[in-house]
Each structure stands twice: as structure tokens, then as C-alpha cells.
Amino acid sequence: RRHMTMISLGGIIGAGLFVGTGPILNQAGPATILTYLLTGALLILIMRMLGEMAVAQPSVGSFSDYGRMALGNWAGFSIGWLYWYFWAIVVGFEATVAASILGQYVPGVPPWLIALTLVLLLTATNLYSVGSYGEFEFWFAGIKVAAIVIFIVLGALFVIGLWPGNSPGLSNLYAKGGFFPNGALAMFSGVATVIFAFVGAEIVTIAAAESNEPGRNVARATNAVIYRVLLFYVVSVFFVAAIVPWDTTFAEVVIKSPFTVAFERMGIPFAPDVMNFVVLTAVLSVLNSSLYTTSRMLFALTRHNDAPGFFTNTTRRGVPIWAILAGTSFGYVSVAIYYFFPANVFTWLINASGAIALFAYLLIAISELVMRRRLEREAPESLQLRMWFYPWLTYLSIAAMVAVLVAMFIIPDQRPLLIASVISLGVILAAYLLRRWFGPPERAPTEIIREHEDATS
């Protein structure tokens, strides 16, 4: 339970909060607060849908299994491989970000070597046992939560004038062009970026299947997402926008996050070094979770003949060794790119992931629509956690995600991300057709449901 609580906490606080808020603040101004609030509301709805399905039928690799049960094998295949691909890309991205931070303190060591060392270190941690993953995440998340809470407390004292220094009060929210300095529509331009920062909260529904009390842990974690989104993201971003003028120029590298600037304005000594440590912890936390998530999703795909059978091989501690090693593949590719093209690696990795997580979320919402009807008809007693105002909030979530995809196509800077993601989706769907025509026989969704019920009993 201790691990489950911190995994759910760690998943909701990623490096995107500390690093990615700056560019969005430059685009939307103080309305960045609403950008995080709207995106957080969407995440809360997605987590509620996942919680409903996970409590009713806990499953390792739950996203792909629920899509398979609800929509057919093509959906399970697509969700599983989309999600695996997203997190495999994140392994490489987080390793290179961590290397850029550590490179400041060990100037004689090339960044690509630092990235390679981090990938190898956390791979070894995940290979040891699932308990070691939970233990690492427990402490990583603890540091992130402490940093956010301290920032909110000090930020509140500074804004109301109880902290030494020249407090701007709330003037930064309206003095420079108002709350919407670049127009009300500008706050929607950062939604796709913020979604990337939010991805990870749903990992708890995968980890729950390996915990002692899966149903209770999932219910507790998904309910807690609401106040965690509001506290850790919305409230902290509110104080960032109140303390740091929206037109402040932020460095493109991790070093100068808006949280660092806010601490500096409050007169906190060694603010850059303190925030570098916190950001590094967040990056290592996400890297740790990435390796865990890719292995479990690949393990689930293999159980349905959607990946080579040897990925189900486990160690004596029950760890899927080959599935973990496969998840590090993009990490090593990223290290190679970092070595040959260090200036382009971040752009390449972001473009490679893009809206992939949004596609997976969209299929999850559609799956919940179908699964809910089936469960109400066949096993109403399993619906211990229900989606609010079903089906209307589910429809609203689907419409919101489609609107974000349309907005990405319209916004010039976001269009390449969407195109890269659509190409990735097309490749996965083509792979499914090849798998269906030339691969081993598919298993019917009813067989999967029956297998789950037998295992539960």
C-alpha cells in the first residue's frame, strides 16, 4: 500500500511540471492556470474511467486488455503498442534530460555516457524485483511531493507579503496585458503539451494488479487523483504565474525552469541547484516508471500472441526480464543520437511521441463506454467504482480529446507532432493487419474475460 500510494503520487508529478510550464506561460500568460485546470479535469475523467474498469477487472497491462474486451483484438493491440511506444520514447527522453542536468556538475564526462549509465542503472533496478521499483519510486515521489508542498507554502507567504522581499501580490495575473494577454484562445494552445506532462498517473492501474489489494488500491488511487491534480499542478502553477511575470524569457534547457525563477525572486539561496536536484529526481522517477510500464504492457501483449512469446519469461522473482530489456531499446537509440546529434535529440524524441498518449486515452474512453454497458448487464456487482454521470461525461471527454487533436492540426507548431503520431498509429494498425493475416491465431475477447474470471476465483 505504501508503494501504491507513492506510485500514484509519482505518476502525477513529472518533469513536465517543473520544465514545461515556462513555454506555456509565455504563450498563454496567466491563463496557463486555466490550461492546467482544463487538462487536469480531462485527466481526472480518464482516471475515473480506468478506475471503474480496473476495480471491476484488475489486469496487468489493463489498458490494452480493456480495449480488447470492449472493442476487439485490434483495439487491444493498438492501445498496447501505442502505450509501449510512448513510454519507450520517454525512456530515451528522460535519460537525455537527466544527462543534461548532471553534465553541469561533472563537466569532464560526456552527456551521452551519463545517459547510458542512468539507463543501465535503472534497468538493473527494475530487473531485480517489482519491489525495488516500488521502493525507488517511493523515495523519488517523496522528494517531488516535498518540493511542491514547500514551494506552495513559501509562494503563498510571498504573495500575501509575509515573506521577506518585494512581493508583487497578484499583480502579475493582470498587470501586463490582463489575464489573457495573447487572447483567450491561447490557453488552448498548451493543452497538448500539458497532457504530455500529465501522462503517468494511470500507471497505478497497472501496478495495482501486482499489489496485495488490487481493487482497493486502484479505487483509492484514482479517487486521490482529483486533489493531487488540483494541489500539485493547478495550485503550484497559480503561484508560479503570480510570482513570475508571464513575459519572462526562460532558457530552453532544463536549468532555468519557472520554479527556479520563482525561488530566485523569493530570495531562496542556491535556488538553481535545489531545483536542478528536484527536476533530476522527477526525471529519474519518470525514467524508472517508463521501464516498469513498457515491460508490463509488453508482457500483457505477449499473453495474447501480439508479441513474441519469450517476452513472458520471468526471473525467479517474477520479473519479465526480456520485456524490460526491450523497453530500454529506444533509450540506447537515444544515447546514440545524443552522441552524434546532441543539439537535435530533444526535438526528435518529442516529435516521435507527440499525440500518441492522446490516441491511447481516446481508445480507453471508448472502451469504457462499451465495458460499462456490458458490466451493467452481466456483472453489476463488480461496478464498485462508477464513472460520474455516465455516459455524458464520457462523451464529453471523447469530444474534448478530438478537439485537442483538431487544435494540434490547426496550430503550426503542433502540426508536426500530430503528423508524426498519425504515422506511428498507421504503422501500428498496419502491423496488426500483418499479425492477423500471418501471425498465430487470435484469442477471442470472451476467452480473455473467462480466463480473468477463472484466475480471480
Tab-separated table of C-alpha atoms in Angstrom:
chain	number	residue	atom	x	y	z
A	1	ARG	CA	0.000	0.000	0.000
A	2	ARG	CA	2.912	2.350	0.789
A	3	HIS	CA	4.345	1.737	-2.689
A	4	MET	CA	0.956	2.052	-4.386
A	5	THR	CA	0.297	5.440	-2.785
A	6	MET	CA	3.641	6.856	-3.886
A	7	ILE	CA	3.421	5.351	-7.384
A	8	SER	CA	0.139	7.196	-7.861
A	9	LEU	CA	1.722	10.359	-6.470
A	10	GLY	CA	4.883	9.994	-8.526
A	11	GLY	CA	2.961	9.410	-11.711
A	12	ILE	CA	1.095	12.698	-11.356
A	13	ILE	CA	4.235	14.836	-10.814
A	14	GLY	CA	6.538	14.619	-13.806
A	15	ALA	CA	9.406	16.707	-15.097
A	16	GLY	CA	6.887	18.374	-17.430
A	17	LEU	CA	5.506	20.374	-14.494
A	18	PHE	CA	8.893	21.764	-13.489
A	19	VAL	CA	10.266	22.249	-17.003
A	20	GLY	CA	7.329	22.578	-19.397
A	21	THR	CA	5.381	25.300	-17.591
A	22	GLY	CA	7.694	28.069	-18.813
A	23	PRO	CA	6.940	27.909	-22.578
A	24	ILE	CA	3.200	27.567	-21.879
A	25	LEU	CA	3.344	30.601	-19.586
A	26	ASN	CA	4.995	32.577	-22.403
A	27	GLN	CA	2.218	31.531	-24.806
A	28	ALA	CA	-0.918	31.844	-22.692
A	29	GLY	CA	0.157	34.243	-19.929
A	30	PRO	CA	-1.637	33.912	-16.574
A	31	ALA	CA	-4.334	31.889	-18.393
A	32	THR	CA	-1.855	29.000	-18.087
A	33	ILE	CA	-3.689	28.322	-14.822
A	34	LEU	CA	-6.839	27.530	-16.814
A	35	THR	CA	-4.827	25.411	-19.262
A	36	TYR	CA	-3.708	23.176	-16.402
A	37	LEU	CA	-7.180	23.195	-14.845
A	38	LEU	CA	-8.908	22.092	-18.076
A	39	THR	CA	-6.306	19.434	-18.844
A	40	GLY	CA	-6.391	18.226	-15.253
A	41	ALA	CA	-10.172	17.856	-15.428
A	42	LEU	CA	-9.773	15.686	-18.544
A	43	LEU	CA	-7.183	13.531	-16.784
A	44	ILE	CA	-9.480	13.108	-13.776
A	45	LEU	CA	-12.252	11.814	-16.056
A	46	ILE	CA	-9.881	9.407	-17.827
A	47	MET	CA	-8.628	8.109	-14.488
A	48	ARG	CA	-12.189	7.612	-13.265
A	49	MET	CA	-12.976	5.542	-16.366
A	50	LEU	CA	-9.823	3.489	-15.897
A	51	GLY	CA	-10.592	3.085	-12.205
A	52	GLU	CA	-14.069	1.775	-12.975
A	53	MET	CA	-12.693	-0.883	-15.318
A	54	ALA	CA	-9.651	-1.718	-13.173
A	55	VAL	CA	-11.679	-2.253	-9.992
A	56	ALA	CA	-14.128	-4.461	-11.865
A	57	GLN	CA	-11.386	-6.463	-13.606
A	58	PRO	CA	-7.797	-5.816	-12.384
A	59	SER	CA	-5.285	-6.741	-15.058
A	60	VAL	CA	-1.596	-6.210	-15.756
A	61	GLY	CA	-1.491	-4.149	-18.941
A	62	SER	CA	-5.054	-3.082	-18.175
A	63	PHE	CA	-5.410	-0.519	-20.957
A	64	SER	CA	-4.820	-2.999	-23.738
A	65	ASP	CA	-6.896	-5.708	-22.071
A	66	TYR	CA	-9.905	-3.417	-21.608
A	67	GLY	CA	-9.726	-2.229	-25.201
A	68	ARG	CA	-9.531	-5.852	-26.313
A	69	MET	CA	-12.536	-6.891	-24.241
A	70	ALA	CA	-14.631	-3.915	-25.328
A	71	LEU	CA	-13.712	-3.300	-28.969
A	72	GLY	CA	-11.864	-6.388	-30.155
A	73	ASN	CA	-8.313	-7.568	-30.627
A	74	TRP	CA	-7.359	-4.669	-32.903
A	75	ALA	CA	-8.010	-2.184	-30.079
A	76	GLY	CA	-6.023	-4.171	-27.533
A	77	PHE	CA	-3.154	-4.473	-29.993
A	78	SER	CA	-3.259	-0.746	-30.830
A	79	ILE	CA	-3.555	0.548	-27.239
A	80	GLY	CA	-0.834	-1.791	-26.012
A	81	TRP	CA	1.711	-0.974	-28.693
A	82	LEU	CA	0.885	2.767	-28.723
A	83	TYR	CA	1.395	2.954	-24.998
A	84	TRP	CA	4.537	0.821	-25.125
A	85	TYR	CA	5.947	3.020	-27.894
A	86	PHE	CA	5.154	6.210	-25.965
A	87	TRP	CA	6.937	5.069	-22.813
A	88	ALA	CA	9.858	3.580	-24.748
A	89	ILE	CA	10.377	7.040	-26.265
A	90	VAL	CA	10.091	8.588	-22.788
A	91	VAL	CA	12.933	6.317	-21.571
A	92	GLY	CA	15.249	7.974	-24.070
A	93	PHE	CA	13.903	11.474	-23.489
A	94	GLU	CA	14.227	11.368	-19.705
A	95	ALA	CA	17.711	9.843	-19.886
A	96	THR	CA	18.958	12.681	-22.083
A	97	VAL	CA	17.296	15.344	-19.894
A	98	ALA	CA	18.911	13.854	-16.780
A	99	ALA	CA	22.268	13.796	-18.566
A	100	SER	CA	21.941	17.494	-19.448
A	101	ILE	CA	21.435	18.315	-15.745
A	102	LEU	CA	24.180	16.100	-14.361
A	103	GLY	CA	26.546	17.301	-17.074
A	104	GLN	CA	26.758	20.669	-15.299
A	105	TYR	CA	28.273	19.059	-12.215
A	106	VAL	CA	30.558	16.540	-13.935
A	107	PRO	CA	31.904	18.639	-16.835
A	108	GLY	CA	34.596	16.149	-17.811
A	109	VAL	CA	32.119	13.362	-18.598
A	110	PRO	CA	30.292	13.411	-21.984
A	111	PRO	CA	26.474	13.639	-21.638
A	112	TRP	CA	25.851	10.549	-23.764
A	113	LEU	CA	27.888	8.450	-21.304
A	114	ILE	CA	25.853	9.810	-18.376
A	115	ALA	CA	22.601	8.946	-20.200
A	116	LEU	CA	23.839	5.416	-20.912
A	117	THR	CA	24.862	4.930	-17.280
A	118	LEU	CA	21.438	6.044	-15.994
A	119	VAL	CA	19.569	3.711	-18.356
A	120	LEU	CA	21.770	0.779	-17.278
A	121	LEU	CA	21.406	1.627	-13.566
A	122	LEU	CA	17.596	1.835	-13.552
A	123	THR	CA	17.321	-1.204	-15.832
A	124	ALA	CA	19.218	-3.171	-13.180
A	125	THR	CA	16.853	-1.833	-10.502
A	126	ASN	CA	13.768	-2.978	-12.416
A	127	LEU	CA	15.350	-6.351	-13.188
A	128	TYR	CA	15.922	-7.053	-9.502
A	129	SER	CA	12.261	-7.098	-8.413
A	130	VAL	CA	8.991	-5.220	-8.660
A	131	GLY	CA	9.500	-4.331	-5.004
A	132	SER	CA	12.713	-2.478	-5.836
A	133	TYR	CA	10.827	-0.464	-8.469
A	134	GLY	CA	8.215	0.430	-5.846
A	135	GLU	CA	10.887	1.323	-3.282
A	136	PHE	CA	12.761	3.618	-5.673
A	137	GLU	CA	9.509	5.273	-6.727
A	138	PHE	CA	8.501	5.710	-3.082
A	139	TRP	CA	11.558	7.870	-2.385
A	140	PHE	CA	11.591	9.651	-5.750
A	141	ALA	CA	7.944	10.640	-5.297
A	142	GLY	CA	8.581	11.701	-1.703
A	143	ILE	CA	11.183	14.239	-2.827
A	144	LYS	CA	8.887	15.621	-5.555
A	145	VAL	CA	5.904	15.943	-3.220
A	146	ALA	CA	8.012	17.669	-0.558
A	147	ALA	CA	9.369	20.148	-3.129
A	148	ILE	CA	5.880	21.044	-4.385
A	149	VAL	CA	4.450	21.453	-0.875
A	150	ILE	CA	7.381	23.657	0.196
A	151	PHE	CA	7.009	25.766	-2.952
A	152	ILE	CA	3.255	26.264	-2.388
A	153	VAL	CA	3.736	27.251	1.266
A	154	LEU	CA	6.586	29.683	0.528
A	155	GLY	CA	4.791	31.016	-2.561
A	156	ALA	CA	1.660	31.742	-0.552
A	157	LEU	CA	3.671	33.558	2.126
A	158	PHE	CA	5.492	35.594	-0.545
A	159	VAL	CA	2.332	36.558	-2.455
A	160	ILE	CA	0.480	37.775	0.661
A	161	GLY	CA	3.546	39.689	1.860
A	162	LEU	CA	4.589	37.575	4.847
A	163	TRP	CA	7.907	36.559	3.289
A	164	PRO	CA	10.920	38.921	3.103
A	165	GLY	CA	11.251	40.691	-0.226
A	166	ASN	CA	9.262	42.842	-2.603
A	167	SER	CA	6.042	40.900	-3.157
A	168	PRO	CA	4.126	41.548	-6.395
A	169	GLY	CA	0.900	40.345	-4.779
A	170	LEU	CA	-1.402	39.178	-7.558
A	171	SER	CA	-0.463	41.968	-9.956
A	172	ASN	CA	1.355	39.611	-12.344
A	173	LEU	CA	-2.008	37.962	-13.066
A	174	TYR	CA	-3.499	41.134	-14.572
A	175	ALA	CA	-0.919	43.961	-14.890
A	176	LYS	CA	0.811	43.017	-18.162
A	177	GLY	CA	-1.965	42.762	-20.717
A	178	GLY	CA	-4.533	41.206	-18.417
A	179	PHE	CA	-5.293	37.570	-17.651
A	180	PHE	CA	-5.423	36.731	-21.387
A	181	PRO	CA	-2.547	38.830	-22.820
A	182	ASN	CA	-2.440	36.815	-26.052
A	183	GLY	CA	-6.182	36.189	-26.295
A	184	ALA	CA	-8.476	33.646	-24.684
A	185	LEU	CA	-7.778	31.003	-27.341
A	186	ALA	CA	-4.073	30.988	-26.465
A	187	MET	CA	-4.775	28.973	-23.333
A	188	PHE	CA	-5.831	26.023	-25.535
A	189	SER	CA	-2.523	26.020	-27.419
A	190	GLY	CA	-0.732	24.450	-24.470
A	191	VAL	CA	-3.255	21.687	-23.770
A	192	ALA	CA	-1.393	19.112	-25.883
A	193	THR	CA	1.869	19.932	-24.101
A	194	VAL	CA	0.239	19.745	-20.668
A	195	ILE	CA	-1.316	16.367	-21.499
A	196	PHE	CA	2.219	15.105	-22.152
A	197	ALA	CA	3.148	16.338	-18.656
A	198	PHE	CA	0.132	14.610	-17.060
A	199	VAL	CA	0.670	11.194	-18.644
A	200	GLY	CA	1.764	8.733	-15.973
A	201	ALA	CA	-0.998	8.907	-13.392
A	202	GLU	CA	-2.611	5.861	-14.972
A	203	ILE	CA	0.430	3.653	-14.219
A	204	VAL	CA	-1.113	2.895	-10.840
A	205	THR	CA	-3.845	0.818	-12.502
A	206	ILE	CA	-1.135	-1.415	-13.997
A	207	ALA	CA	0.847	-1.661	-10.775
A	208	ALA	CA	-2.327	-2.452	-8.824
A	209	ALA	CA	-2.536	-5.887	-10.411
A	210	GLU	CA	0.797	-6.728	-8.724
A	211	SER	CA	-0.247	-5.417	-5.301
A	212	ASN	CA	-1.887	-7.270	-2.412
A	213	GLU	CA	-5.269	-5.497	-2.654
A	214	PRO	CA	-5.728	-4.507	-6.311
A	215	GLY	CA	-9.359	-3.358	-6.175
A	216	ARG	CA	-8.977	-1.266	-3.034
A	217	ASN	CA	-5.666	0.244	-4.138
A	218	VAL	CA	-6.997	1.290	-7.554
A	219	ALA	CA	-10.130	2.830	-6.049
A	220	ARG	CA	-8.098	4.790	-3.514
A	221	ALA	CA	-5.517	5.971	-6.047
A	222	THR	CA	-7.981	7.068	-8.735
A	223	ASN	CA	-10.086	8.995	-6.237
A	224	ALA	CA	-6.988	10.718	-4.873
A	225	VAL	CA	-6.006	11.940	-8.363
A	226	ILE	CA	-8.580	14.742	-8.046
A	227	TYR	CA	-6.984	16.627	-5.176
A	228	ARG	CA	-3.475	15.786	-6.377
A	229	VAL	CA	-4.125	17.397	-9.751
A	230	LEU	CA	-5.607	20.455	-8.069
A	231	LEU	CA	-2.864	20.748	-5.439
A	232	PHE	CA	0.303	19.694	-7.224
A	233	TYR	CA	-0.434	21.183	-10.628
A	234	VAL	CA	-3.097	23.887	-10.567
A	235	VAL	CA	-2.178	25.497	-7.225
A	236	SER	CA	1.572	25.375	-7.882
A	237	VAL	CA	1.131	26.837	-11.382
A	238	PHE	CA	-1.083	29.563	-9.876
A	239	PHE	CA	1.782	30.682	-7.617
A	240	VAL	CA	4.299	30.436	-10.474
A	241	ALA	CA	2.111	32.754	-12.580
A	242	ALA	CA	1.623	35.101	-9.596
A	243	ILE	CA	5.336	35.348	-8.779
A	244	VAL	CA	6.946	35.202	-12.255
A	245	PRO	CA	5.800	37.679	-14.964
A	246	TRP	CA	4.453	35.760	-17.938
A	247	ASP	CA	6.774	37.543	-20.404
A	248	THR	CA	9.926	36.337	-18.615
A	249	THR	CA	12.313	34.651	-21.050
A	250	PHE	CA	13.023	31.100	-19.964
A	251	ALA	CA	16.081	29.188	-21.119
A	252	GLU	CA	15.333	26.318	-23.476
A	253	VAL	CA	17.333	23.914	-21.328
A	254	VAL	CA	16.131	22.341	-18.118
A	255	ILE	CA	18.360	24.505	-15.928
A	256	LYS	CA	16.076	27.548	-15.902
A	257	SER	CA	12.611	26.290	-15.040
A	258	PRO	CA	9.940	28.824	-13.947
A	259	PHE	CA	10.057	27.275	-10.468
A	260	THR	CA	13.756	28.189	-10.297
A	261	VAL	CA	12.931	31.779	-11.291
A	262	ALA	CA	10.178	31.908	-8.663
A	263	PHE	CA	12.534	30.694	-5.921
A	264	GLU	CA	15.116	33.259	-7.012
A	265	ARG	CA	12.530	36.070	-6.797
A	266	MET	CA	11.709	34.909	-3.267
A	267	GLY	CA	15.401	35.180	-2.394
A	268	ILE	CA	15.914	31.461	-1.752
A	269	PRO	CA	19.681	30.760	-1.697
A	270	PHE	CA	21.074	28.177	-4.115
A	271	ALA	CA	17.707	28.069	-5.919
A	272	PRO	CA	19.096	26.788	-9.266
A	273	ASP	CA	20.955	23.912	-7.610
A	274	VAL	CA	17.982	22.987	-5.422
A	275	MET	CA	15.599	22.919	-8.392
A	276	ASN	CA	18.109	21.011	-10.517
A	277	PHE	CA	18.095	18.324	-7.834
A	278	VAL	CA	14.280	18.239	-7.754
A	279	VAL	CA	13.994	18.157	-11.558
A	280	LEU	CA	16.623	15.420	-11.698
A	281	THR	CA	14.617	13.407	-9.163
A	282	ALA	CA	11.456	13.889	-11.242
A	283	VAL	CA	13.292	12.797	-14.388
A	284	LEU	CA	14.711	9.668	-12.731
A	285	SER	CA	11.262	8.884	-11.330
A	286	VAL	CA	9.685	9.025	-14.787
A	287	LEU	CA	12.576	7.032	-16.256
A	288	ASN	CA	12.075	4.391	-13.557
A	289	SER	CA	8.339	4.234	-14.241
A	290	SER	CA	8.920	4.114	-18.005
A	291	LEU	CA	10.967	0.940	-17.717
A	292	TYR	CA	8.324	-0.640	-15.485
A	293	THR	CA	5.401	0.342	-17.720
A	294	THR	CA	6.937	-0.777	-21.020
A	295	SER	CA	7.758	-4.202	-19.581
A	296	ARG	CA	4.277	-4.816	-18.155
A	297	MET	CA	2.495	-3.637	-21.279
A	298	LEU	CA	4.686	-5.858	-23.461
A	299	PHE	CA	4.067	-8.753	-21.051
A	300	ALA	CA	0.305	-8.255	-21.480
A	301	LEU	CA	0.601	-8.112	-25.275
A	302	THR	CA	2.541	-11.370	-25.297
A	303	ARG	CA	-0.201	-13.162	-23.382
A	304	HIS	CA	-2.477	-12.500	-26.355
A	305	ASN	CA	0.040	-13.567	-29.015
A	306	ASP	CA	0.582	-9.935	-30.049
A	307	ALA	CA	4.317	-10.088	-29.281
A	308	PRO	CA	6.942	-12.870	-29.327
A	309	GLY	CA	6.344	-15.476	-26.640
A	310	PHE	CA	9.761	-15.193	-24.965
A	311	PHE	CA	8.736	-11.805	-23.520
A	312	THR	CA	6.685	-13.704	-20.914
A	313	ASN	CA	9.818	-15.338	-19.498
A	314	THR	CA	10.358	-14.179	-15.919
A	315	THR	CA	13.107	-14.426	-13.344
A	316	ARG	CA	12.745	-16.307	-10.065
A	317	ARG	CA	11.430	-13.033	-8.600
A	318	GLY	CA	8.657	-12.864	-11.211
A	319	VAL	CA	10.235	-10.046	-13.238
A	320	PRO	CA	9.746	-10.178	-17.056
A	321	ILE	CA	13.424	-9.806	-17.946
A	322	TRP	CA	13.218	-9.677	-21.759
A	323	ALA	CA	10.233	-7.330	-21.697
A	324	ILE	CA	12.228	-4.887	-19.537
A	325	LEU	CA	15.264	-5.072	-21.805
A	326	ALA	CA	13.102	-4.441	-24.872
A	327	GLY	CA	11.714	-1.294	-23.223
A	328	THR	CA	15.241	0.118	-22.990
A	329	SER	CA	15.780	-0.169	-26.753
A	330	PHE	CA	14.799	3.434	-27.503
A	331	GLY	CA	16.979	4.521	-24.599
A	332	TYR	CA	20.050	3.139	-26.345
A	333	VAL	CA	18.922	4.599	-29.676
A	334	SER	CA	18.558	7.981	-27.951
A	335	VAL	CA	22.036	7.675	-26.452
A	336	ALA	CA	23.417	7.047	-29.939
A	337	ILE	CA	21.547	10.056	-31.337
A	338	TYR	CA	22.736	12.104	-28.350
A	339	TYR	CA	26.313	11.137	-29.230
A	340	PHE	CA	26.116	12.041	-32.919
A	341	PHE	CA	23.475	14.836	-32.898
A	342	PRO	CA	23.307	16.320	-29.363
A	343	ALA	CA	21.539	19.516	-30.498
A	344	ASN	CA	18.668	17.653	-32.194
A	345	VAL	CA	17.935	14.813	-29.786
A	346	PHE	CA	15.201	16.563	-27.752
A	347	THR	CA	13.275	17.676	-30.831
A	348	TRP	CA	13.497	14.204	-32.336
A	349	LEU	CA	12.199	12.484	-29.219
A	350	ILE	CA	9.303	14.893	-28.648
A	351	ASN	CA	8.234	14.644	-32.295
A	352	ALA	CA	8.404	10.863	-32.064
A	353	SER	CA	5.912	10.731	-29.156
A	354	GLY	CA	3.598	13.664	-29.879
A	355	ALA	CA	-0.089	12.823	-29.512
A	356	ILE	CA	0.381	9.066	-29.079
A	357	ALA	CA	-0.798	9.081	-25.466
A	358	LEU	CA	-3.873	11.032	-26.533
A	359	PHE	CA	-4.760	8.290	-29.041
A	360	ALA	CA	-4.464	5.706	-26.265
A	361	TYR	CA	-6.662	7.801	-23.944
A	362	LEU	CA	-9.263	8.142	-26.694
A	363	LEU	CA	-9.470	4.365	-27.121
A	364	ILE	CA	-9.671	3.943	-23.325
A	365	ALA	CA	-12.700	6.278	-23.164
A	366	ILE	CA	-14.461	4.447	-25.999
A	367	SER	CA	-13.685	1.133	-24.293
A	368	GLU	CA	-15.274	2.367	-21.068
A	369	LEU	CA	-18.482	3.197	-22.933
A	370	VAL	CA	-18.756	-0.401	-24.135
A	371	MET	CA	-17.456	-2.102	-20.984
A	372	ARG	CA	-19.846	-0.224	-18.708
A	373	ARG	CA	-22.896	-1.373	-20.675
A	374	ARG	CA	-21.652	-4.964	-20.624
A	375	LEU	CA	-20.875	-4.950	-16.898
A	376	GLU	CA	-24.257	-3.413	-16.006
A	377	ARG	CA	-25.907	-6.214	-17.938
A	378	GLU	CA	-23.741	-9.182	-16.923
A	379	ALA	CA	-21.976	-8.336	-13.624
A	380	PRO	CA	-23.427	-5.221	-11.965
A	381	GLU	CA	-21.952	-6.234	-8.606
A	382	SER	CA	-18.418	-5.643	-9.984
A	383	LEU	CA	-19.124	-1.927	-10.536
A	384	GLN	CA	-17.891	-0.822	-7.131
A	385	LEU	CA	-16.372	2.337	-8.615
A	386	ARG	CA	-18.514	4.111	-11.248
A	387	MET	CA	-17.869	6.829	-13.791
A	388	TRP	CA	-19.729	10.019	-12.888
A	389	PHE	CA	-22.832	10.908	-14.952
A	390	TYR	CA	-22.308	8.039	-17.344
A	391	PRO	CA	-22.413	8.224	-20.351
A	392	TRP	CA	-22.452	12.037	-20.709
A	393	LEU	CA	-19.098	12.805	-19.116
A	394	THR	CA	-17.536	10.020	-21.169
A	395	TYR	CA	-18.934	11.579	-24.337
A	396	LEU	CA	-17.639	14.971	-23.197
A	397	SER	CA	-14.153	13.521	-22.626
A	398	ILE	CA	-14.103	11.989	-26.101
A	399	ALA	CA	-15.219	15.290	-27.652
A	400	ALA	CA	-12.519	17.183	-25.708
A	401	MET	CA	-9.754	14.861	-26.914
A	402	VAL	CA	-10.929	15.128	-30.520
A	403	ALA	CA	-10.955	18.931	-30.115
A	404	VAL	CA	-7.341	18.848	-28.868
A	405	LEU	CA	-6.288	16.771	-31.888
A	406	VAL	CA	-8.014	19.242	-34.206
A	407	ALA	CA	-6.313	22.136	-32.407
A	408	MET	CA	-2.939	20.425	-32.858
A	409	PHE	CA	-3.585	20.243	-36.589
A	410	ILE	CA	-4.535	23.923	-36.745
A	411	ILE	CA	-1.606	25.239	-34.646
A	412	PRO	CA	1.520	25.317	-36.881
A	413	ASP	CA	3.968	24.413	-34.102
A	414	GLN	CA	1.869	21.410	-33.035
A	415	ARG	CA	1.093	20.070	-36.523
A	416	PRO	CA	4.400	18.151	-36.942
A	417	LEU	CA	3.750	16.362	-33.641
A	418	LEU	CA	0.306	15.260	-34.799
A	419	ILE	CA	1.558	14.134	-38.214
A	420	ALA	CA	4.351	12.067	-36.620
A	421	SER	CA	1.839	10.487	-34.231
A	422	VAL	CA	-0.655	9.696	-37.016
A	423	ILE	CA	2.137	7.995	-38.959
A	424	SER	CA	3.003	5.959	-35.848
A	425	LEU	CA	-0.660	4.955	-35.452
A	426	GLY	CA	-0.811	3.970	-39.129
A	427	VAL	CA	2.278	1.768	-38.731
A	428	ILE	CA	0.757	0.022	-35.704
A	429	LEU	CA	-2.560	-0.607	-37.484
A	430	ALA	CA	-0.682	-1.970	-40.499
A	431	ALA	CA	1.313	-4.209	-38.140
A	432	TYR	CA	-1.952	-5.524	-36.693
A	433	LEU	CA	-3.193	-6.456	-40.172
A	434	LEU	CA	0.050	-8.338	-40.848
A	435	ARG	CA	-0.211	-10.034	-37.473
A	436	ARG	CA	-3.801	-11.050	-38.205
A	437	TRP	CA	-3.009	-12.434	-41.639
A	438	PHE	CA	0.301	-14.165	-40.932
A	439	GLY	CA	0.592	-14.449	-37.143
A	440	PRO	CA	-0.669	-17.043	-34.647
A	441	PRO	CA	-4.414	-17.394	-34.073
A	442	GLU	CA	-6.111	-14.570	-32.188
A	443	ARG	CA	-7.825	-15.182	-28.892
A	444	ALA	CA	-11.459	-14.136	-28.607
A	445	PRO	CA	-12.270	-11.394	-26.066
A	446	THR	CA	-14.766	-13.761	-24.387
A	447	GLU	CA	-11.916	-16.202	-23.766
A	448	ILE	CA	-9.925	-13.416	-22.103
A	449	ILE	CA	-12.854	-12.492	-19.841
A	450	ARG	CA	-13.371	-16.158	-18.895
A	451	GLU	CA	-9.639	-16.536	-18.147
A	452	HIS	CA	-9.777	-13.490	-15.889
A	453	GLU	CA	-12.797	-14.802	-14.022
A	454	ASP	CA	-11.119	-18.198	-13.510
A	455	ALA	CA	-7.934	-16.546	-12.203
A	456	THR	CA	-9.948	-14.329	-9.849
A	457	SER	CA	-11.939	-17.244	-8.444
